[in-house]
Short mmCIF file of C-alpha atoms in Angstrom, two decimals:
data_model
loop_
_atom_site.label_atom_id
_atom_site.label_comp_id
_atom_site.label_asym_id
_atom_site.label_seq_id
_atom_site.Cartn_x
_atom_site.Cartn_y
_atom_site.Cartn_z
CA MET B 1 78.59 92.84 106.75
CA ILE B 2 81.15 95.55 106.01
CA HIS B 3 80.05 98.68 104.17
CA ARG B 4 82.87 100.88 103.00
CA ILE B 5 83.24 104.64 103.42
CA PRO B 6 85.26 106.85 101.06
CA SER B 7 89.02 106.85 101.61
CA GLY B 8 90.13 109.88 103.56
CA THR B 9 86.95 109.91 105.66
CA ARG B 10 86.27 108.09 108.89
CA ASP B 11 83.79 107.26 111.59
CA VAL B 12 84.41 108.63 115.07
CA LEU B 13 83.32 106.32 117.90
CA PRO B 14 82.45 107.36 121.47
CA ASP B 15 85.88 106.89 123.16
CA GLU B 16 87.62 109.11 120.64
CA MET B 17 84.69 111.51 120.45
CA ARG B 18 84.80 112.08 124.22
CA GLU B 19 88.48 112.99 124.02
CA LEU B 20 87.98 115.21 120.97
CA ARG B 21 85.01 116.93 122.55
CA ALA B 22 86.84 117.58 125.82
CA MET B 23 89.79 119.04 123.91
CA THR B 24 87.71 121.26 121.61
CA ASP B 25 85.59 122.45 124.56
CA ARG B 26 88.75 123.71 126.26
CA VAL B 27 89.84 125.46 123.06
CA ARG B 28 86.35 126.91 122.55
CA GLY B 29 86.51 128.42 126.04
CA VAL B 30 89.73 130.26 125.09
CA PHE B 31 88.18 131.64 121.90
CA GLU B 32 84.99 132.75 123.68
CA ARG B 33 86.81 134.43 126.57
CA ALA B 34 88.94 136.37 124.06
CA GLY B 35 85.77 137.70 122.42
CA TYR B 36 85.84 135.50 119.33
CA GLY B 37 82.19 134.51 118.84
CA GLU B 38 81.67 131.17 117.14
CA VAL B 39 80.12 131.12 113.67
CA TYR B 40 79.05 128.38 111.33
CA THR B 41 78.71 128.74 107.59
CA PRO B 42 77.39 126.28 105.01
CA ALA B 43 79.66 123.43 103.94
CA LEU B 44 78.47 124.24 100.41
CA GLU B 45 79.39 127.55 98.78
CA TYR B 46 79.08 128.86 95.26
CA GLU B 47 82.17 128.05 93.25
CA ASN B 48 82.77 131.70 92.37
CA THR B 49 83.10 132.57 96.08
CA PHE B 50 86.24 130.45 96.20
CA GLN B 51 87.40 131.58 92.76
CA ARG B 52 87.30 135.15 94.03
CA ALA B 53 89.84 134.21 96.70
CA ASP B 54 92.28 132.92 94.06
CA MET B 55 94.34 130.49 96.05
CA SER B 56 96.51 127.84 94.58
CA ALA B 57 97.06 125.33 97.35
CA THR B 58 93.60 124.66 98.68
CA ARG B 59 91.38 124.97 95.66
CA PRO B 60 88.13 123.14 96.40
CA ALA B 61 88.22 119.57 95.11
CA TYR B 62 84.53 118.66 95.10
CA ARG B 63 81.88 120.24 92.90
CA MET B 64 78.21 119.61 92.41
CA PHE B 65 75.33 121.17 90.51
CA ASP B 66 71.97 122.27 91.75
CA GLU B 67 68.67 122.02 89.86
CA HIS B 68 69.42 125.31 88.07
CA GLY B 69 72.90 124.33 86.94
CA ASN B 70 74.71 126.47 89.53
CA VAL B 71 78.05 125.06 90.63
CA PHE B 72 78.59 124.44 94.35
CA VAL B 73 81.84 123.46 96.00
CA LEU B 74 82.54 121.82 99.33
CA ARG B 75 84.53 124.45 101.24
CA SER B 76 88.28 123.77 101.34
CA ASP B 77 88.85 126.10 104.31
CA MET B 78 86.93 128.47 106.58
CA THR B 79 88.85 131.66 105.88
CA VAL B 80 87.18 132.30 102.54
CA PRO B 81 83.60 131.68 103.82
CA ILE B 82 84.26 134.04 106.74
CA ALA B 83 85.59 136.71 104.36
CA ARG B 84 82.34 136.34 102.40
CA LEU B 85 80.32 136.48 105.62
CA VAL B 86 82.00 139.66 106.83
CA ALA B 87 81.60 141.41 103.48
CA SER B 88 77.90 140.50 103.26
CA ARG B 89 76.65 140.65 106.86
CA TYR B 90 78.96 143.11 108.60
CA ALA B 91 79.31 145.76 105.89
CA GLN B 92 77.84 148.42 108.18
CA ALA B 93 79.41 147.23 111.43
CA GLU B 94 82.45 148.86 112.93
CA PRO B 95 85.57 146.67 112.65
CA PRO B 96 87.47 144.86 114.04
CA HIS B 97 85.44 141.65 113.82
CA ARG B 98 86.39 138.60 115.83
CA PHE B 99 85.10 135.16 114.89
CA SER B 100 85.94 131.59 115.79
CA TYR B 101 84.84 128.34 114.20
CA PHE B 102 84.88 124.58 114.63
CA ALA B 103 84.00 123.27 111.21
CA HIS B 104 84.89 120.61 108.68
CA ALA B 105 86.74 121.45 105.49
CA TYR B 106 87.16 119.24 102.43
CA ARG B 107 90.17 118.71 100.22
CA GLY B 108 91.29 116.30 97.55
CA VAL B 109 93.64 113.51 98.60
CA ARG B 110 96.38 111.53 96.96
CA PRO B 111 95.94 107.76 97.14
CA GLN B 112 97.69 105.75 99.86
CA ARG B 113 98.90 108.78 101.76
CA GLY B 114 96.62 108.79 104.79
CA GLN B 115 95.35 112.25 103.86
CA SER B 116 91.90 113.38 104.95
CA ARG B 117 89.19 114.41 102.53
CA GLU B 118 87.18 115.74 105.44
CA PHE B 119 88.85 117.24 108.49
CA LEU B 120 87.81 119.33 111.44
CA GLN B 121 89.41 122.75 111.83
CA ALA B 122 89.36 124.94 114.93
CA GLY B 123 90.37 128.51 114.25
CA VAL B 124 89.87 132.23 114.56
CA GLU B 125 89.79 135.16 112.17
CA LEU B 126 90.51 138.73 113.27
CA ILE B 127 89.28 141.11 110.60
CA GLY B 128 89.99 144.83 110.57
CA ALA B 129 93.06 144.75 112.83
CA PRO B 130 96.28 145.51 110.96
CA ALA B 131 99.82 144.30 111.65
CA PRO B 132 101.53 144.19 113.99
CA ASP B 133 98.94 144.43 116.81
CA GLY B 134 96.36 142.15 115.18
CA THR B 135 99.03 139.56 114.44
CA ALA B 136 100.29 139.66 118.03
CA GLU B 137 96.74 139.24 119.38
CA VAL B 138 96.08 136.19 117.21
CA LEU B 139 99.43 134.61 118.13
CA SER B 140 98.63 134.98 121.81
CA ILE B 141 95.24 133.31 121.29
CA LEU B 142 96.93 130.55 119.33
CA CYS B 143 99.27 129.88 122.26
CA ALA B 144 96.40 130.02 124.77
CA ALA B 145 94.41 127.54 122.63
CA LEU B 146 97.33 125.11 122.39
CA ASP B 147 97.96 125.42 126.15
CA ALA B 148 94.27 124.74 126.82
CA ALA B 149 94.29 121.77 124.46
CA GLY B 150 97.00 120.35 126.71
CA LEU B 151 100.12 120.53 124.51
CA ARG B 152 103.30 121.30 126.42
CA THR B 153 106.13 121.22 123.91
CA TYR B 154 104.64 122.97 120.87
CA ARG B 155 106.45 125.73 118.99
CA ILE B 156 105.15 128.22 116.44
CA GLY B 157 107.16 129.01 113.34
CA VAL B 158 106.65 132.61 112.24
CA GLY B 159 107.79 133.85 108.86
CA ASP B 160 106.86 136.63 106.50
CA ALA B 161 105.34 135.81 103.10
CA SER B 162 106.78 139.02 101.65
CA LEU B 163 110.34 138.59 102.96
CA TYR B 164 111.91 136.46 100.24
CA PRO B 165 110.00 138.13 97.37
CA SER B 166 111.20 141.54 98.60
CA LEU B 167 114.80 140.28 98.78
CA LEU B 168 114.54 138.98 95.21
CA GLU B 169 113.28 142.37 94.14
CA ALA B 170 115.95 144.24 96.11
CA VAL B 171 118.84 142.37 94.48
CA GLY B 172 117.28 142.81 91.04
CA VAL B 173 116.05 139.34 90.11
CA PRO B 174 113.80 139.89 87.08
CA GLY B 175 110.08 139.34 87.71
CA ASN B 176 109.73 136.42 85.31
CA ARG B 177 112.41 134.43 87.16
CA ARG B 178 111.01 135.04 90.62
CA GLU B 179 108.10 132.62 90.34
CA ARG B 180 110.25 129.54 89.69
CA ILE B 181 112.56 130.49 92.54
CA LEU B 182 109.60 130.87 94.90
CA THR B 183 108.20 127.52 93.75
CA GLU B 184 111.45 125.81 94.75
CA LEU B 185 111.27 127.55 98.11
CA VAL B 186 107.63 126.59 98.71
CA THR B 187 108.31 122.94 97.87
CA GLY B 188 111.38 122.98 100.16
CA ASP B 189 113.82 122.04 97.39
CA PHE B 190 116.95 123.93 98.48
CA VAL B 191 119.07 122.14 95.89
CA GLY B 192 116.77 123.26 93.08
CA LEU B 193 116.70 126.75 94.59
CA GLU B 194 120.49 126.91 94.49
CA GLN B 195 120.51 125.77 90.85
CA GLU B 196 117.94 128.44 89.90
CA LEU B 197 119.87 131.17 91.70
CA GLN B 198 123.23 130.16 90.26
CA SER B 199 121.83 130.43 86.75
CA LEU B 200 121.19 134.15 87.36
CA PRO B 201 123.77 136.91 86.87
CA LEU B 202 123.89 137.88 90.56
CA ALA B 203 126.64 139.59 92.51
CA ASP B 204 128.41 137.25 94.94
CA ASP B 205 127.01 138.85 98.07
CA ALA B 206 123.45 138.84 96.66
CA LEU B 207 123.75 135.15 95.77
CA GLU B 208 125.16 134.36 99.20
CA LEU B 209 122.25 136.19 100.86
CA LEU B 210 119.58 134.44 98.79
CA LEU B 211 121.15 131.05 99.50
CA ARG B 212 121.51 131.69 103.23
CA VAL B 213 118.10 133.17 104.07
CA PRO B 214 115.86 130.10 103.44
CA GLY B 215 117.77 128.14 106.08
CA MET B 216 117.66 130.90 108.70
CA ARG B 217 115.46 129.96 111.63
CA GLY B 218 115.79 130.43 115.37
CA GLY B 219 115.10 132.80 118.24
CA PRO B 220 114.94 136.61 118.27
CA GLU B 221 118.75 136.79 117.92
CA LEU B 222 118.09 135.99 114.26
CA LEU B 223 116.24 139.31 113.89
CA GLU B 224 118.93 141.31 115.67
CA GLY B 225 121.76 139.72 113.72
CA ALA B 226 120.35 140.76 110.34
CA SER B 227 121.83 143.74 108.54
CA GLY B 228 121.29 145.73 105.34
CA THR B 229 118.60 144.48 102.96
CA LEU B 230 117.79 141.57 105.22
CA ARG B 231 117.33 143.81 108.24
CA GLU B 232 114.87 145.89 106.25
CA ALA B 233 112.99 142.79 105.07
CA GLY B 234 112.81 141.57 108.67
CA THR B 235 111.33 144.79 110.06
CA GLY B 236 107.82 143.30 110.21
CA MET B 237 108.97 140.36 112.31
CA ARG B 238 111.00 142.61 114.61
CA THR B 239 108.09 144.90 115.42
CA LEU B 240 105.87 141.85 115.92
CA HIS B 241 108.35 140.29 118.32
CA ALA B 242 108.45 143.49 120.39
CA LEU B 243 104.69 143.20 121.00
CA LEU B 244 104.59 139.60 122.16
CA ALA B 245 104.15 138.66 125.82
CA PRO B 246 107.11 136.64 127.14
CA GLU B 247 105.12 133.37 127.36
CA VAL B 248 104.15 133.77 123.69
CA ALA B 249 107.58 134.96 122.52
CA GLU B 250 109.31 131.92 124.03
CA ARG B 251 107.20 129.64 121.81
CA ILE B 252 108.16 131.40 118.57
CA ILE B 253 110.74 130.20 116.08
CA PHE B 254 111.44 132.96 113.59
CA ASP B 255 111.79 131.37 110.20
CA PHE B 256 113.02 133.42 107.24
CA GLY B 257 112.46 130.50 104.89
CA LEU B 258 108.82 129.95 105.83
CA VAL B 259 106.57 130.70 102.92
CA ARG B 260 103.12 129.29 102.46
CA SER B 261 101.71 128.13 99.18
CA LEU B 262 98.29 129.61 99.93
CA GLY B 263 97.80 132.42 97.45
CA TYR B 264 96.15 134.90 99.78
CA TYR B 265 98.80 135.32 102.50
CA THR B 266 100.45 138.73 102.51
CA GLY B 267 102.56 139.28 105.65
CA ALA B 268 103.24 137.15 108.71
CA VAL B 269 102.67 133.42 108.24
CA PHE B 270 102.59 130.81 111.02
CA GLN B 271 102.95 127.09 111.31
CA VAL B 272 102.43 125.04 114.49
CA TYR B 273 104.89 122.26 115.30
CA ASP B 274 105.14 119.69 118.05
CA PRO B 275 108.11 117.36 118.51
CA ALA B 276 105.69 114.49 119.19
CA TYR B 277 104.33 114.60 115.63
CA GLY B 278 106.16 114.81 112.30
CA VAL B 279 103.73 117.06 110.46
CA PRO B 280 102.52 120.61 111.25
CA ILE B 281 99.32 120.65 113.31
CA GLY B 282 98.04 124.05 112.29
CA SER B 283 98.85 127.16 110.33
CA GLY B 284 97.77 130.69 109.65
CA GLY B 285 98.87 134.17 108.77
CA ARG B 286 97.90 137.59 107.50
CA TYR B 287 95.69 137.96 104.45
CA ASP B 288 95.35 141.71 104.10
CA GLU B 289 94.07 141.63 100.53
CA LEU B 290 91.51 138.83 100.69
CA LEU B 291 88.62 140.90 102.11
CA GLY B 292 89.14 143.48 99.36
CA ARG B 293 88.30 140.81 96.79
CA PHE B 294 84.88 140.58 98.49
CA GLY B 295 84.40 144.36 98.41
CA ALA B 296 85.29 144.99 102.06
CA PRO B 297 88.96 146.00 102.06
CA LEU B 298 90.11 145.21 105.61
CA PRO B 299 93.39 143.84 106.91
CA ALA B 300 92.96 140.42 108.47
CA VAL B 301 94.77 137.60 110.22
CA GLY B 302 93.82 134.15 111.47
CA PHE B 303 94.82 130.57 112.09
CA ALA B 304 93.34 127.10 111.81
CA LEU B 305 94.28 124.07 113.88
CA ASN B 306 93.70 120.60 112.51
CA VAL B 307 91.80 119.02 115.42
CA GLU B 308 92.68 115.46 114.52
CA ARG B 309 96.40 116.24 114.31
CA LEU B 310 96.19 118.19 117.55
CA HIS B 311 94.77 115.07 119.17
CA ILE B 312 97.55 112.88 117.70
CA ALA B 313 100.21 115.31 118.98
CA LEU B 314 98.56 115.33 122.40
CA THR B 315 98.55 111.52 122.66
CA GLY B 316 102.14 111.54 121.35
CA GLU B 317 103.21 113.89 124.12
CA GLU B 318 101.45 111.68 126.67
CA ARG B 319 103.40 108.67 125.40
CA GLY B 320 106.60 110.67 125.85
CA LEU B 321 107.52 111.09 122.18
CA ALA B 322 108.24 114.78 122.63
CA MET D 1 126.29 111.23 119.91
CA SER D 2 123.58 112.56 117.70
CA ALA D 3 120.03 113.33 118.71
CA LEU D 4 119.01 112.92 115.10
CA ARG D 5 117.66 109.82 113.43
CA ILE D 6 118.87 109.34 109.87
CA ALA D 7 117.24 107.08 107.26
CA VAL D 8 119.99 105.39 105.26
CA PRO D 9 119.33 103.62 101.94
CA ARG D 10 120.41 100.03 101.53
CA GLY D 11 121.58 99.04 98.05
CA ALA D 12 123.77 100.98 95.64
CA LEU D 13 124.01 104.10 97.78
CA LEU D 14 124.79 102.33 101.07
CA ARG D 15 128.58 102.25 101.01
CA GLU D 16 129.13 105.88 100.03
CA THR D 17 126.42 106.95 102.45
CA LEU D 18 128.17 105.19 105.33
CA ASP D 19 131.51 106.68 104.22
CA LEU D 20 129.87 110.11 104.33
CA LEU D 21 128.43 109.48 107.80
CA ASP D 22 131.82 108.26 109.03
CA GLY D 23 133.34 111.41 107.61
CA ILE D 24 131.04 113.62 109.66
CA GLY D 25 131.70 111.75 112.89
CA LEU D 26 129.05 109.02 113.14
CA ASP D 27 130.20 105.53 114.00
CA THR D 28 128.80 103.24 111.30
CA ARG D 29 130.83 100.08 112.11
CA GLU D 30 127.80 98.30 113.52
CA VAL D 31 125.81 99.04 110.34
CA ARG D 32 128.61 97.73 108.13
CA GLU D 33 128.93 94.54 110.15
CA ASN D 34 125.26 93.74 110.26
CA ASP D 35 123.08 93.59 107.17
CA ARG D 36 119.98 92.10 108.83
CA LYS D 37 119.50 94.57 111.64
CA LEU D 38 117.51 97.68 110.67
CA LEU D 39 117.67 100.07 113.60
CA PHE D 40 120.95 101.22 115.15
CA GLU D 41 120.28 103.29 118.26
CA ALA D 42 123.78 104.53 119.02
CA PRO D 43 124.58 106.35 115.77
CA GLY D 44 120.86 107.07 115.19
CA ILE D 45 120.67 105.19 111.90
CA VAL D 46 117.77 103.28 110.37
CA THR D 47 118.30 101.37 107.13
CA MET D 48 115.68 100.74 104.47
CA ARG D 49 114.97 100.57 100.74
CA PRO D 50 115.84 103.87 99.05
CA SER D 51 112.23 104.37 97.94
CA ASP D 52 111.02 104.15 101.56
CA VAL D 53 113.31 106.95 102.76
CA PRO D 54 110.94 109.83 101.80
CA THR D 55 108.03 108.01 103.48
CA TYR D 56 109.83 107.75 106.83
CA VAL D 57 111.20 111.29 106.66
CA GLU D 58 107.88 112.88 105.67
CA ALA D 59 106.13 111.24 108.61
CA GLY D 60 108.88 112.20 111.04
CA ALA D 61 109.83 108.57 111.75
CA ALA D 62 113.32 109.77 110.75
CA ASP D 63 114.55 113.37 111.03
CA LEU D 64 116.88 113.18 108.05
CA GLY D 65 117.26 110.81 105.14
CA ILE D 66 119.50 110.09 102.21
CA THR D 67 118.13 108.87 98.90
CA GLY D 68 118.48 109.36 95.16
CA LYS D 69 117.02 112.30 93.26
CA ASP D 70 115.24 109.70 91.09
CA VAL D 71 113.27 108.54 94.15
CA LEU D 72 112.44 112.13 95.12
CA MET D 73 111.25 112.93 91.60
CA GLU D 74 109.11 109.82 91.46
CA GLN D 75 107.57 110.79 94.82
CA SER D 76 107.50 114.53 94.18
CA GLU D 77 104.38 115.07 96.31
CA ARG D 78 106.26 114.13 99.49
CA GLU D 79 106.52 117.15 101.73
CA VAL D 80 110.15 117.11 102.82
CA TYR D 81 113.00 119.59 102.61
CA GLU D 82 115.73 118.76 100.12
CA LEU D 83 118.78 120.15 101.88
CA ALA D 84 121.84 119.15 99.90
CA ASP D 85 123.19 117.46 96.81
CA LEU D 86 125.65 114.96 98.29
CA GLY D 87 127.59 114.64 95.05
CA TYR D 88 127.77 110.85 94.85
CA GLY D 89 125.58 108.13 93.37
CA HIS D 90 125.76 109.70 89.92
CA CYS D 91 123.37 108.14 87.46
CA THR D 92 121.11 109.15 84.61
CA MET D 93 117.44 108.54 83.88
CA VAL D 94 117.33 107.51 80.24
CA LEU D 95 115.00 106.40 77.49
CA ALA D 96 116.42 103.25 75.92
CA THR D 97 115.26 100.90 73.18
CA ALA D 98 116.63 97.82 71.46
CA ALA D 99 119.69 98.42 69.29
CA GLY D 100 119.16 98.87 65.59
CA GLU D 101 116.18 100.75 64.26
CA ASP D 102 114.49 102.82 66.97
CA ARG D 103 111.27 100.90 67.62
CA ALA D 104 109.90 103.61 69.89
CA ALA D 105 110.18 106.24 67.16
CA GLU D 106 108.59 103.86 64.71
CA ALA D 107 105.68 103.14 67.06
CA LEU D 108 105.10 106.86 67.57
CA ARG D 109 105.14 107.50 63.84
CA ARG D 110 102.96 104.59 62.76
CA LEU D 111 100.78 103.87 65.81
CA GLY D 112 100.69 107.33 67.41
CA VAL D 113 101.59 105.96 70.83
CA VAL D 114 104.61 104.22 72.31
CA ARG D 115 104.59 101.63 75.09
CA ILE D 116 107.18 102.35 77.76
CA ALA D 117 108.06 99.93 80.54
CA THR D 118 109.49 101.49 83.70
CA LYS D 119 109.89 101.36 87.45
CA TYR D 120 109.37 105.14 87.41
CA PRO D 121 105.85 105.59 86.00
CA ARG D 122 105.48 109.21 87.07
CA ILE D 123 108.85 110.41 85.77
CA ALA D 124 108.21 108.56 82.50
CA ALA D 125 104.66 109.90 82.08
CA GLN D 126 105.79 113.45 82.88
CA TYR D 127 108.69 113.24 80.42
CA PHE D 128 106.53 112.09 77.52
CA LEU D 129 103.86 114.66 78.40
CA GLU D 130 106.45 117.44 78.41
CA THR D 131 107.92 116.34 75.10
CA GLY D 132 104.48 116.21 73.48
CA ARG D 133 104.41 112.49 72.74
CA GLN D 134 101.75 109.94 73.67
CA ALA D 135 102.98 107.05 75.75
CA GLU D 136 101.36 104.09 77.40
CA ILE D 137 103.27 103.55 80.62
CA VAL D 138 103.64 99.94 81.75
CA GLU D 139 104.82 99.66 85.35
CA VAL D 140 107.11 96.74 86.12
CA LYS D 141 108.82 95.95 89.42
CA GLY D 142 111.83 93.91 88.32
CA SER D 143 114.39 93.93 85.52
CA VAL D 144 112.93 96.40 83.10
CA GLU D 145 115.46 95.54 80.34
CA LEU D 146 113.39 92.46 79.59
CA ALA D 147 110.40 94.46 78.36
CA PRO D 148 111.66 95.60 74.92
CA LEU D 149 113.33 92.23 74.29
CA THR D 150 110.05 90.36 74.73
CA GLY D 151 107.71 92.81 73.06
CA LEU D 152 106.03 94.00 76.27
CA ALA D 153 107.06 97.54 75.36
CA GLU D 154 109.01 99.37 72.66
CA GLY D 155 111.17 101.29 75.08
CA ILE D 156 112.11 101.66 78.72
CA VAL D 157 112.70 104.57 81.06
CA ASP D 158 115.26 103.54 83.64
CA LEU D 159 118.15 104.66 85.75
CA THR D 160 121.65 103.80 84.60
CA ALA D 161 125.05 104.51 86.10
CA THR D 162 127.46 103.01 83.58
CA GLY D 163 125.13 101.72 80.87
CA THR D 164 126.59 98.20 81.20
CA THR D 165 123.34 96.39 81.97
CA LEU D 166 121.65 98.14 79.07
CA ARG D 167 124.47 97.21 76.68
CA GLU D 168 124.57 93.61 77.84
CA ASN D 169 120.88 93.31 77.04
CA GLY D 170 121.26 94.82 73.60
CA LEU D 171 119.68 98.16 74.47
CA VAL D 172 120.90 101.61 73.50
CA ILE D 173 120.28 104.96 75.12
CA ARG D 174 118.17 107.19 72.88
CA GLU D 175 117.55 110.15 75.20
CA GLU D 176 118.86 111.41 78.52
CA ILE D 177 116.02 112.58 80.76
CA VAL D 178 117.69 113.81 83.91
CA ARG D 179 120.89 113.30 85.90
CA CYS D 180 120.51 112.16 89.49
CA THR D 181 122.69 112.14 92.60
CA ALA D 182 122.17 111.29 96.26
CA ARG D 183 120.31 113.97 98.25
CA LEU D 184 119.98 114.79 101.92
CA ILE D 185 116.36 115.37 102.93
CA ALA D 186 114.79 116.54 106.19
CA ASN D 187 111.44 116.27 107.93
CA ARG D 188 109.57 119.58 107.92
CA VAL D 189 109.04 119.67 111.68
CA ALA D 190 112.49 118.40 112.66
CA HIS D 191 114.06 121.02 110.38
CA LYS D 192 112.53 123.70 112.65
CA LEU D 193 112.65 122.03 116.06
CA LYS D 194 116.11 120.46 115.71
CA ALA D 195 117.56 123.33 113.69
CA ARG D 196 120.87 123.46 115.56
CA GLU D 197 121.60 119.74 115.23
CA ILE D 198 120.59 119.67 111.56
CA ASP D 199 122.59 122.78 110.68
CA ALA D 200 125.67 121.40 112.45
CA LEU D 201 125.38 118.17 110.48
CA LEU D 202 124.82 120.05 107.24
CA GLU D 203 127.91 122.14 107.89
CA ARG D 204 130.03 119.03 108.37
CA VAL D 205 128.59 117.59 105.16
CA HIS D 206 129.52 120.72 103.23
CA ALA D 207 132.98 120.92 104.85
CA ARG D 208 133.83 117.40 103.81
#
């Protein structure tokens, strides 16, 4: 007799589990050797913990009540629980703090899309280490983790969440128009972006710049080629690039159009790609203001890999799709 | 010649899409000569229903795709890049009802809710929500013009290029919702990992 499980969840059987376990053990070794001790936090948190973080894209989808009427949520990522943990348990400790995790997160799904309600994330958070050094450290761990997992052809897109907003400000786009423009950029609608920009009274060169930047992606030559306002906006990425070891730098695609919809990102943002798989397999970035919302103002950076997607990309590479 | 795989819509957009691809240096003769075959390795073309294009592109089964803005609006949650307005396939999403007295307006006034038949349930629902009117959306798969003529619904939300089909079925356009054209879309990963190929193609599209 067949008993159903909720859509977006699944059973893992021994053959798959062995492969997943072997892969995550290799990744765990990288995290441990780099000094990122593993933590686990409850899958349930108080709703106001996540409300404090104020993020639009990954708002928790599942709520429940306890016997006193308190509202719990199923965590939608691990970054917010770790921010809470650092603020409450490491208030007296000397930063930086280094943590890793292998934990499930829970998000709402759209029907018929193959999305997961429950998915395993493997990630690190480096708290109390500002840009650019902290960012460079986390990027090098990200590469080491992907190498250890067994991926060969992965690349990491690196952008800056503040780049496009600062360009909009520099060319004098009024604040109330910026949000719609950024929405078009986040959703990847370059046609809509062009329509929004053309409806503004912008000088020709400003319009040209704002239209060109979202499509700019490539190697470090992109950073060197920039001039004027754009060069200034790209300073963060340039200093970051200078700190990266060659084996990390060769994996990076600088991406001026990369913005993340997660509300708490402030500076560098990353996304992990593999040619063997059509969707990103992990992401991360700097969230220098998040800890402050928990009363422990510390700059921070981290990433999370989606373990299931990592496994799909790995099998894809083995089948020669890359 | 191309390392890219492009999802091409069969149907109304096919001819102009193939003309465009010819114009940027792809050889589409085999596609034109063969309407059963679906995958053409040499030019890197796969053909499919327009509404399937975002599905293939989002998953990375095709790097690029061409489809109507109407399809993209109806599937607005698809995570793809919309790279260019290709400037052909002009049509308009409209609200139409039977000629004569506007039955939809009457239903809203007297019943408080209007029944709308459509192949675009999300665009229709969003439009009525945004204009502050209550609508019951009835999804149909085939000729939607039949719905107001048989009493299934008071009005329809549908795509029209010339308005001929509407007129021939005794329907009139009451409101224009949005104008649509063919769009070029890209997979999120391919857009980064095949940046040079995609930018070169985009440049040829713009230079046309």
